[in-house]
Amino acid sequence: MVDEQERLLPIANVGRIMKQILPPSAKVSKEAKQTMQECATEFISFVTGEASDKCRKENRKTVNGDDICWALGALGFDNYAEAIVRFLHKYREAERDKATQNKASCSRSSRDKDEQDSSEDKSDQQPHQQTDAPTPITARV
Amino acid sequence: MASSSKKPKEENKKKEKSKTEKPEKKASTPQKSNKSKPKPDKSKKKSSNGTPGIPDPSSSTESNENKTQKNVKPNNKRKRKEKEEENGGEATVCRFPMNRIKRIIKSEDSSVAISQDVVFLVNKATEMFLEKFSEDGYKCSVKDRKKSLSYKHLATVAHERKRYDFLSDYVPQKIKAEDALKEMNSTETGEG
């Protein structure tokens, strides 16, 4: 059994988007938020259904970004398609940056470990480590 | 061999020197520093490794170092967020959870394979749709001279604009029960 709320987008997120786009003095009824929640979910199903139908007709198994953009245009949301393509490029750049930063941080942490191990004598460290505050190495152990 | 035996003596000498250097600073520091006399060696050693060597009492140095080490990670996260904001602003920030969107897509058609780009695109498109629908609904509420956006306004918008035809079943306009019964009766008599 799938909960009704799990089938829909989170109402808190929906409410936040509505508050941000509307003037500060505007109010939104709870019923309106719930309605928006269902409409947004239906929108997702509508667009991805159109895109997956296109893929099926072309004997393709995977839906890609171009199919989504085509579906938006076919369903009358042309202006969305142009905007989200730009968002997609920025998203891919951000993902690449994250990947490079993760690699750099991992390499730095491994270098620091190697330097600590090589410079410190373990025989001298052990008594100190017992009394001292936990260092990263001992904390992990 | 001999060199290895000499090293601890040298380190002990260093400890003694560090102890002599400390009392001037210890006067200003709390009592806890007395317990951690051997610590400064680590600070010096750590300074050699590349971390900024600060000649402070041992406990404060280690606590500061631990704090700096701990603070490094959240600072990195903040810097990443700032960079993301600088790079794309709201473009890369997704308003809805990706997992929930995947689940909704799968419920529509479980046989479809989707890439991560698709989930992101659907996320942004849904956000844009919500914003547009809210704006249109608010305009309708202003025309109605109401301060609050209600279901009625959304139903009116969905009924009037072709773009929102797909929502006609989800946002039907409310009518009185009497009117609904009359329509039902008229359709039945018409068919019959």
XYZ file of C-alpha atoms in Angstrom:
333
model
C 0.000 0.000 0.000
C 1.465 3.354 -1.067
C 0.567 6.326 1.062
C -1.375 9.065 -0.641
C 1.265 11.600 0.316
C 4.075 9.498 -1.085
C 2.324 9.412 -4.435
C 2.360 13.215 -4.556
C 5.052 15.855 -4.279
C 5.668 17.180 -0.748
C 3.113 19.846 0.126
C 5.714 21.882 2.020
C 7.808 22.286 -1.133
C 4.724 23.169 -3.147
C 3.661 25.780 -0.594
C 7.141 27.284 -0.520
C 7.261 27.743 -4.289
C 3.830 29.375 -4.294
C 4.768 31.772 -1.482
C 7.959 32.767 -3.255
C 6.273 33.587 -6.555
C 3.215 35.351 -5.128
C 3.311 38.780 -3.444
C 4.020 38.722 0.299
C 0.494 39.890 1.099
C -1.098 37.007 -0.826
C -2.555 34.078 1.062
C -3.110 30.545 -0.141
C -5.801 28.293 1.222
C -4.946 24.766 2.301
C -7.294 23.368 -0.300
C -5.489 25.308 -2.995
C -2.120 23.908 -1.880
C -3.485 20.370 -1.952
C -4.913 20.999 -5.389
C -1.569 22.312 -6.612
C 0.102 19.238 -5.185
C -2.101 16.979 -7.278
C -1.793 19.176 -10.368
C 2.009 19.119 -10.178
C 2.011 15.344 -9.891
C -0.341 15.075 -12.824
C 1.906 17.404 -14.812
C 4.865 15.087 -14.244
C 2.856 12.055 -15.352
C 1.536 13.949 -18.367
C 4.927 15.039 -19.662
C 6.796 11.807 -18.991
C 3.935 9.796 -20.480
C 4.194 11.766 -23.697
C 7.983 11.379 -23.737
C 7.862 7.621 -23.078
C 5.271 7.162 -25.855
C 7.652 8.844 -28.265
C 10.481 6.539 -27.187
C 8.275 3.491 -27.584
C 7.311 4.489 -31.127
C 10.979 4.951 -31.991
C 11.869 1.600 -30.353
C 14.057 3.207 -27.720
C 14.169 2.043 -24.104
C 15.640 5.059 -22.365
C 13.999 8.472 -22.103
C 16.524 11.280 -22.398
C 16.472 15.052 -21.928
C 15.625 15.747 -25.557
C 12.479 13.654 -25.283
C 11.339 15.694 -22.294
C 11.996 18.950 -24.155
C 10.072 17.639 -27.166
C 7.153 16.563 -24.959
C 6.980 19.991 -23.336
C 6.840 21.635 -26.752
C 4.211 19.203 -28.023
C 1.999 19.794 -25.000
C 2.063 23.569 -25.317
C 4.876 24.399 -22.883
C 7.375 25.711 -25.445
C 8.799 28.408 -23.218
C 9.562 25.808 -20.541
C 11.606 23.724 -22.971
C 13.933 26.590 -23.879
C 14.526 27.570 -20.267
C 15.155 24.103 -18.885
C 17.744 23.333 -21.566
C 19.807 26.211 -20.165
C 19.256 24.874 -16.647
C 20.434 21.460 -17.818
C 23.767 22.817 -19.076
C 24.378 24.595 -15.762
C 23.375 21.467 -13.851
C 25.882 19.363 -15.798
C 28.614 21.911 -15.170
C 27.809 21.908 -11.466
C 27.924 18.111 -11.373
C 31.331 18.121 -13.074
C 32.623 20.672 -10.579
C 31.368 18.537 -7.701
C 33.078 15.484 -9.131
C 36.411 17.278 -9.492
C 36.156 18.758 -5.996
C 35.401 15.343 -4.504
C 38.420 13.873 -6.237
C 40.629 16.713 -5.032
C 39.434 16.427 -1.428
C 39.962 12.650 -1.448
C 43.487 13.037 -2.779
C 44.293 15.700 -0.181
C 43.020 13.584 2.695
C 45.036 10.615 1.504
C 48.173 12.772 1.212
C 47.713 14.164 4.733
C 47.382 10.649 6.111
C 50.540 9.536 4.377
C 52.482 12.533 5.651
C 51.308 12.026 9.214
C 52.199 8.351 9.177
C 55.663 8.982 7.763
C 56.631 11.865 10.041
C 55.379 10.522 13.360
C 56.922 7.569 15.221
C 54.237 5.282 16.397
C 56.098 4.233 19.571
C 56.201 7.796 20.836
C 52.689 8.610 19.782
C 50.816 5.850 21.515
C 51.232 7.033 25.115
C 50.360 10.539 24.042
C 47.343 9.415 22.136
C 45.922 7.724 25.181
C 45.905 10.932 27.187
C 45.274 13.358 24.376
C 42.105 14.304 22.606
C 41.211 11.876 19.832
C 43.013 12.622 16.592
C 41.329 11.791 13.308
C 43.282 8.573 12.976
C 42.486 7.276 16.447
C 38.911 8.467 16.255
C 38.336 6.322 13.185
C 39.868 3.326 14.911
C 70.401 1.965 14.378
C 72.304 4.485 16.449
C 70.465 7.283 14.809
C 67.123 5.752 15.761
C 68.137 5.583 19.422
C 69.228 9.194 19.359
C 65.946 10.465 18.096
C 63.907 10.080 21.273
C 66.617 11.981 23.204
C 66.417 14.770 20.717
C 62.701 14.802 21.040
C 62.975 14.867 24.814
C 65.252 17.853 24.500
C 62.697 19.489 22.334
C 60.069 18.721 24.954
C 62.197 20.347 27.613
C 62.660 23.398 25.478
C 58.985 23.536 24.797
C 58.299 23.237 28.546
C 60.610 26.133 29.221
C 58.876 28.199 26.602
C 55.461 27.418 27.923
C 55.386 28.918 31.406
C 55.231 32.435 29.983
C 52.151 31.545 28.031
C 50.701 29.239 30.653
C 50.172 32.104 33.031
C 47.564 33.515 30.725
C 46.038 30.153 29.907
C 43.651 28.040 32.022
C 44.813 25.207 34.285
C 43.945 22.526 31.829
C 47.112 23.205 29.876
C 49.235 21.737 32.692
C 47.857 18.277 32.118
C 48.716 18.265 28.487
C 52.391 19.056 28.582
C 53.557 16.485 26.068
C 51.049 17.716 23.538
C 53.041 20.576 22.033
C 55.287 18.089 20.257
C 52.352 17.009 18.186
C 51.510 20.556 17.409
C 55.019 21.150 16.194
C 54.970 17.950 14.232
C 51.664 18.796 12.774
C 52.928 22.181 11.830
C 55.668 20.502 9.880
C 53.042 18.596 7.976
C 51.586 21.751 6.584
C 48.974 22.890 9.036
C 49.538 26.383 10.421
C 51.763 26.038 13.460
C 50.553 28.217 16.269
C 52.753 28.277 19.391
C 49.872 28.074 21.862
C 49.486 25.839 24.884
C 48.841 22.234 24.068
C 45.205 21.846 24.977
C 44.137 25.005 23.228
C 46.249 24.126 20.203
C 44.765 20.691 19.875
C 41.286 21.894 20.546
C 41.817 24.658 18.016
C 43.247 22.196 15.566
C 40.368 19.839 16.090
C 38.013 22.742 15.664
C 39.771 23.856 12.514
C 39.675 20.326 11.224
C 36.027 20.063 12.105
C 35.289 23.476 10.703
C 37.051 22.664 7.464
C 34.290 20.312 6.379
C 31.318 22.624 6.943
C 33.290 25.503 5.420
C 33.880 23.376 2.373
C 30.177 22.663 2.167
C 29.378 26.343 2.477
C 31.913 27.207 -0.184
C 30.429 24.602 -2.476
C 26.964 25.991 -1.959
C 28.226 29.487 -2.578
C 29.959 28.332 -5.738
C 26.812 26.614 -6.867
C 24.897 29.780 -6.292
C 27.492 31.789 -8.125
C 27.587 29.389 -11.038
C 23.909 28.709 -11.618
C 21.971 30.403 -8.898
C 18.600 28.733 -8.750
C 19.368 26.837 -11.944
C 21.088 23.945 -10.221
C 19.056 23.894 -7.014
C 16.186 21.416 -7.219
C 13.016 22.254 -5.333
C 11.608 18.762 -5.135
C 13.240 15.557 -3.933
C 14.659 13.575 -6.838
C 13.528 10.265 -5.386
C 9.916 11.367 -5.208
C 9.976 12.472 -8.844
C 11.493 9.145 -9.876
C 8.749 7.334 -8.011
C 6.029 9.341 -9.724
C 7.585 8.697 -13.145
C 7.864 4.973 -12.402
C 4.244 4.833 -11.275
C 3.254 6.236 -14.663
C 5.272 3.674 -16.587
C 7.504 1.184 -14.769
C 9.126 -0.159 -17.934
C 10.676 3.184 -18.814
C 14.371 3.737 -18.098
C 15.232 7.315 -17.237
C 18.522 9.145 -16.847
C 19.440 11.552 -14.049
C 19.188 14.471 -16.473
C 15.553 13.622 -17.088
C 14.759 13.739 -13.382
C 16.406 17.138 -13.126
C 14.556 18.478 -16.175
C 11.212 17.248 -14.883
C 12.004 18.810 -11.508
C 12.657 22.231 -13.028
C 9.729 21.994 -15.451
C 7.353 21.154 -12.596
C 8.657 24.097 -10.623
C 8.050 26.410 -13.577
C 4.571 24.967 -14.091
C 3.667 25.545 -10.445
C 4.895 29.115 -10.574
C 2.924 29.856 -13.736
C -0.247 28.188 -12.490
C 0.008 30.051 -9.168
C 0.447 33.378 -10.942
C -2.584 32.749 -13.147
C -4.611 31.672 -10.156
C -3.595 34.768 -8.214
C -4.634 37.035 -11.103
C -8.019 35.356 -11.011
C -8.263 35.951 -7.251
C -7.399 39.629 -7.741
C -10.184 39.921 -10.334
C -12.477 38.322 -7.786
C -11.241 40.885 -5.212
C -10.114 38.205 -2.810
C -6.875 38.270 -0.809
C -6.625 34.514 -0.591
C -5.979 32.147 -3.499
C -8.569 29.392 -3.252
C -9.584 26.239 -5.122
C -12.265 28.137 -7.004
C -9.703 30.386 -8.679
C -7.550 27.456 -9.766
C -10.600 25.698 -11.182
C -11.554 28.804 -13.137
C -8.084 29.079 -14.621
C -7.994 25.381 -15.546
C -11.379 25.676 -17.199
C -10.642 28.845 -19.170
C -7.193 28.152 -20.600
C -6.433 25.426 -23.116
C -2.987 24.918 -21.728
C -4.511 23.485 -18.560
C -6.998 21.163 -20.285
C -5.170 18.120 -18.925
C -6.145 19.266 -15.421
C -9.866 19.440 -16.152
C -10.497 16.143 -14.322
C -8.300 17.101 -11.374
C -9.591 20.646 -10.840
C -13.271 20.502 -11.824
C -15.373 23.515 -11.176
C -17.692 23.192 -8.240
C -21.389 23.346 -8.957
C -24.409 23.035 -6.755
C -25.890 19.582 -6.286
C -29.203 20.766 -7.717
C -27.569 21.879 -10.925
C -25.628 18.636 -11.158
C -28.797 16.573 -10.773
C -30.562 18.632 -13.400
C -27.721 18.038 -15.850
C -27.784 14.311 -15.133
C -31.522 14.142 -15.690
C -31.303 16.117 -18.905
C -28.588 13.813 -20.282
C -30.579 10.723 -19.335
C -33.741 12.005 -20.971
C -31.722 13.057 -24.003
C -30.261 9.562 -24.426
C -33.502 7.888 -23.729
